PDB file of C-alpha atoms in Angstrom:
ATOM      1  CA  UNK A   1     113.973 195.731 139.800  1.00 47.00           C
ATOM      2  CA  UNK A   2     116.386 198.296 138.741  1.00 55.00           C
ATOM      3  CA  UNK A   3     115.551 201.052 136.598  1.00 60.00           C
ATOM      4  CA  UNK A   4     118.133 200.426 134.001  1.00 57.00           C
ATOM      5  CA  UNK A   5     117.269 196.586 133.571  1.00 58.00           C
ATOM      6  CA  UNK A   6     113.645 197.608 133.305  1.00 60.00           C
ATOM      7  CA  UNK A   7     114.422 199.532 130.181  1.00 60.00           C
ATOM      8  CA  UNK A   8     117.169 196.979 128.696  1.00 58.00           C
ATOM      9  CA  UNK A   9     113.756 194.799 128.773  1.00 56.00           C
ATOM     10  CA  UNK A  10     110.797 197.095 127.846  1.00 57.00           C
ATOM     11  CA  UNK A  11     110.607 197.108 124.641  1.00 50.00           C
ATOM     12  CA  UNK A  12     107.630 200.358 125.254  1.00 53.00           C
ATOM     13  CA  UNK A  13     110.349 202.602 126.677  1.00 59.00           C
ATOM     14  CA  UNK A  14     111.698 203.914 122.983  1.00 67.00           C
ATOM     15  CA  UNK A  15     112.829 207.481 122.622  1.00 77.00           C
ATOM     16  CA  UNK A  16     116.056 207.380 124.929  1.00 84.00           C
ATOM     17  CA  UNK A  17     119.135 208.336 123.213  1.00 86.00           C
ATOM     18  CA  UNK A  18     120.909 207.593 126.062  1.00 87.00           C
ATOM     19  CA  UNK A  19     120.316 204.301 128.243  1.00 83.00           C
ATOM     20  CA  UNK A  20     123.603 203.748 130.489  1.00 84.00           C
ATOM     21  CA  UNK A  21     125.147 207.135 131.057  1.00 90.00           C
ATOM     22  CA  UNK A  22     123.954 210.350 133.156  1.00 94.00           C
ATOM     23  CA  UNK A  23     122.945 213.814 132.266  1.00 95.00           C
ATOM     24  CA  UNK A  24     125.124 215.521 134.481  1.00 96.00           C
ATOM     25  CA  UNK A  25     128.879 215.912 135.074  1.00 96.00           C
ATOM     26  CA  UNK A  26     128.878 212.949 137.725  1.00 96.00           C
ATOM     27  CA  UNK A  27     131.676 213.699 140.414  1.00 92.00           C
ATOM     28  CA  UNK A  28     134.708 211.283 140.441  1.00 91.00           C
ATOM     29  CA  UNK A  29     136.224 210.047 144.072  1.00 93.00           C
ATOM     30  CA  UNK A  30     139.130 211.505 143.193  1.00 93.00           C
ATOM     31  CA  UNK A  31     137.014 214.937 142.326  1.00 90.00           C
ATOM     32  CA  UNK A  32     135.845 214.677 145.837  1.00 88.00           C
ATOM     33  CA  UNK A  33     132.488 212.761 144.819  1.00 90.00           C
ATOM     34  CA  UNK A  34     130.665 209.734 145.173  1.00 94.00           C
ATOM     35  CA  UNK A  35     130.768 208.959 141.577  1.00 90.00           C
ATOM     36  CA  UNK A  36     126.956 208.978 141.744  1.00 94.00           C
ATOM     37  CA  UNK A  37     125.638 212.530 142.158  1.00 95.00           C
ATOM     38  CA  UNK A  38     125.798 215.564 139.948  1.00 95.00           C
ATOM     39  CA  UNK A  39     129.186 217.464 139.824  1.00 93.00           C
ATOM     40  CA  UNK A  40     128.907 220.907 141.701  1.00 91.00           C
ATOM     41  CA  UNK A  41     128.895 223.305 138.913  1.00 93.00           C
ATOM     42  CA  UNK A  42     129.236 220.941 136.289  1.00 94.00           C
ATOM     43  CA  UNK A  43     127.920 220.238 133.000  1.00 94.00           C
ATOM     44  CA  UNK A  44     124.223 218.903 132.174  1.00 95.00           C
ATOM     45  CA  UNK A  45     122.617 217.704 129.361  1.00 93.00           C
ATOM     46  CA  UNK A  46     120.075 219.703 127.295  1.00 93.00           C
ATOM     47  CA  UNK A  47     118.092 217.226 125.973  1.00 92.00           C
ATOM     48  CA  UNK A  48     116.836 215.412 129.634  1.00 90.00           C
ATOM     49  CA  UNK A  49     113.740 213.747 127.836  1.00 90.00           C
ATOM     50  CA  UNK A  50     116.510 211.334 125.661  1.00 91.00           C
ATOM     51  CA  UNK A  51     118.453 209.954 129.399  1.00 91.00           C
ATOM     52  CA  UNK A  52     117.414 207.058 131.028  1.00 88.00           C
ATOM     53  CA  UNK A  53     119.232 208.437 134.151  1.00 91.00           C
ATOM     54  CA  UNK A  54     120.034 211.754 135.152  1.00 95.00           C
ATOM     55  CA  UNK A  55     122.930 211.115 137.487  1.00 95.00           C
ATOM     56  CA  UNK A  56     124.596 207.920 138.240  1.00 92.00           C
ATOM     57  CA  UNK A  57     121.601 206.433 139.801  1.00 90.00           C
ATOM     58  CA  UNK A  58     117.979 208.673 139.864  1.00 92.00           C
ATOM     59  CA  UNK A  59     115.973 208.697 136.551  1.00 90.00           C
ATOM     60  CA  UNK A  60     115.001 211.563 134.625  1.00 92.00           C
ATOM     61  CA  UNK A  61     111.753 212.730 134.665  1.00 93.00           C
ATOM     62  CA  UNK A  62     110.890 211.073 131.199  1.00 91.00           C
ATOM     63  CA  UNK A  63     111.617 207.716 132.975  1.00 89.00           C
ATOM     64  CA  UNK A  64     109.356 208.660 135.897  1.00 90.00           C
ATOM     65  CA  UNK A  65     106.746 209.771 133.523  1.00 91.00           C
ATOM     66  CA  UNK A  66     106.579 206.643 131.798  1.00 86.00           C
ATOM     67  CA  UNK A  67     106.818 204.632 134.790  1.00 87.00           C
ATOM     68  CA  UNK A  68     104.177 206.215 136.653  1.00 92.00           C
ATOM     69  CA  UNK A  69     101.739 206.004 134.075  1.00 91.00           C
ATOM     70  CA  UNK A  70     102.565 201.716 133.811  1.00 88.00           C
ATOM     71  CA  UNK A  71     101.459 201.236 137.504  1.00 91.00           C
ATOM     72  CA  UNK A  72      98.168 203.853 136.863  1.00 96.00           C
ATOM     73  CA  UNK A  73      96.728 202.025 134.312  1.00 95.00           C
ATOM     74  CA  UNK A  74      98.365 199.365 132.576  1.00 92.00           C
ATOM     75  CA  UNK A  75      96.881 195.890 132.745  1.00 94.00           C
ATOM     76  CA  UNK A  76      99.945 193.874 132.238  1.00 89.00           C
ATOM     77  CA  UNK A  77     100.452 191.326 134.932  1.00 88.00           C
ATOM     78  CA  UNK A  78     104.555 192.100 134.005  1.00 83.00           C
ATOM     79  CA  UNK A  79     104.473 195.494 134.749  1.00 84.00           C
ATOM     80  CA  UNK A  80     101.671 195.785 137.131  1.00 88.00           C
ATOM     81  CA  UNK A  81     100.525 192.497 139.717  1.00 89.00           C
ATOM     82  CA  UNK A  82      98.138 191.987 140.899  1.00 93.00           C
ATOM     83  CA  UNK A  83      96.454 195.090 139.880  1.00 94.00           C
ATOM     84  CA  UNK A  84      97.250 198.652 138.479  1.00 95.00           C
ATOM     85  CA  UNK A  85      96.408 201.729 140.994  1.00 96.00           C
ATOM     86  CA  UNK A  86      93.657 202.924 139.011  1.00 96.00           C
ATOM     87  CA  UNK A  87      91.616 199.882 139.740  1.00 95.00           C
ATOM     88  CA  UNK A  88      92.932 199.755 143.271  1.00 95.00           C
ATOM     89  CA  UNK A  89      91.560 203.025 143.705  1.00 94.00           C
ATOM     90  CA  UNK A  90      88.272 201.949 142.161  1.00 94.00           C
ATOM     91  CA  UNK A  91      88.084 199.052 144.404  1.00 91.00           C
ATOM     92  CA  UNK A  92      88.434 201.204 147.612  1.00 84.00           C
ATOM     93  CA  UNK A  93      86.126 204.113 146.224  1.00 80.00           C
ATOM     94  CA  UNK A  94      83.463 201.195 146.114  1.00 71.00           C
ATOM     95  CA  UNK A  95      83.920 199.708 149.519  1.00 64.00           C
TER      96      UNK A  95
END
């Protein structure tokens, strides 16, 4: 699933300012970009915790954050199926 439909549709990721457009300065093609990546020497945002993404495609560490810590522990079969890591990991220890 992409990272930007997952937040249109968790209502548990609140906080973002800033769901559909980067931090950075994204390069143009006719800048000499992809019109994904950060802009050589351009401009980025201050406040990185309130972007869903911080260039046209990766998410900002805020995102990460919050994702990581869904698949550690959460026991919600949407988010997590058919088991979070932290039981995983309790399962193996065990064996």
């Amino acid at each position: 699933m992409r990272i930007g439909v997952l937040i249109d549709h968790e209502a548990c990721f609140t906080g973002f300012k800033d769901t559909s457009s980067p931090c950075c300065e994204v390069a143009s093609l006719s800048e000499g970009g992809n019109g994904v990546l950060c802009k050589r020497g351009g401009r980025a945002c201050t406040e990185r915790g309130s972007h869903v993404f911080f260039d046209g495609l990766h998410p900002t560490e805020a995102v990460n954050i919050q994702i990581a810590s869904k698949a550690y522990e959460s026991d919600l079969k949407t988010e997590v199926y058919p088991t979070n890591i932290k039981n995983l990991a309790k399962s193996y220890v065990s064996n």
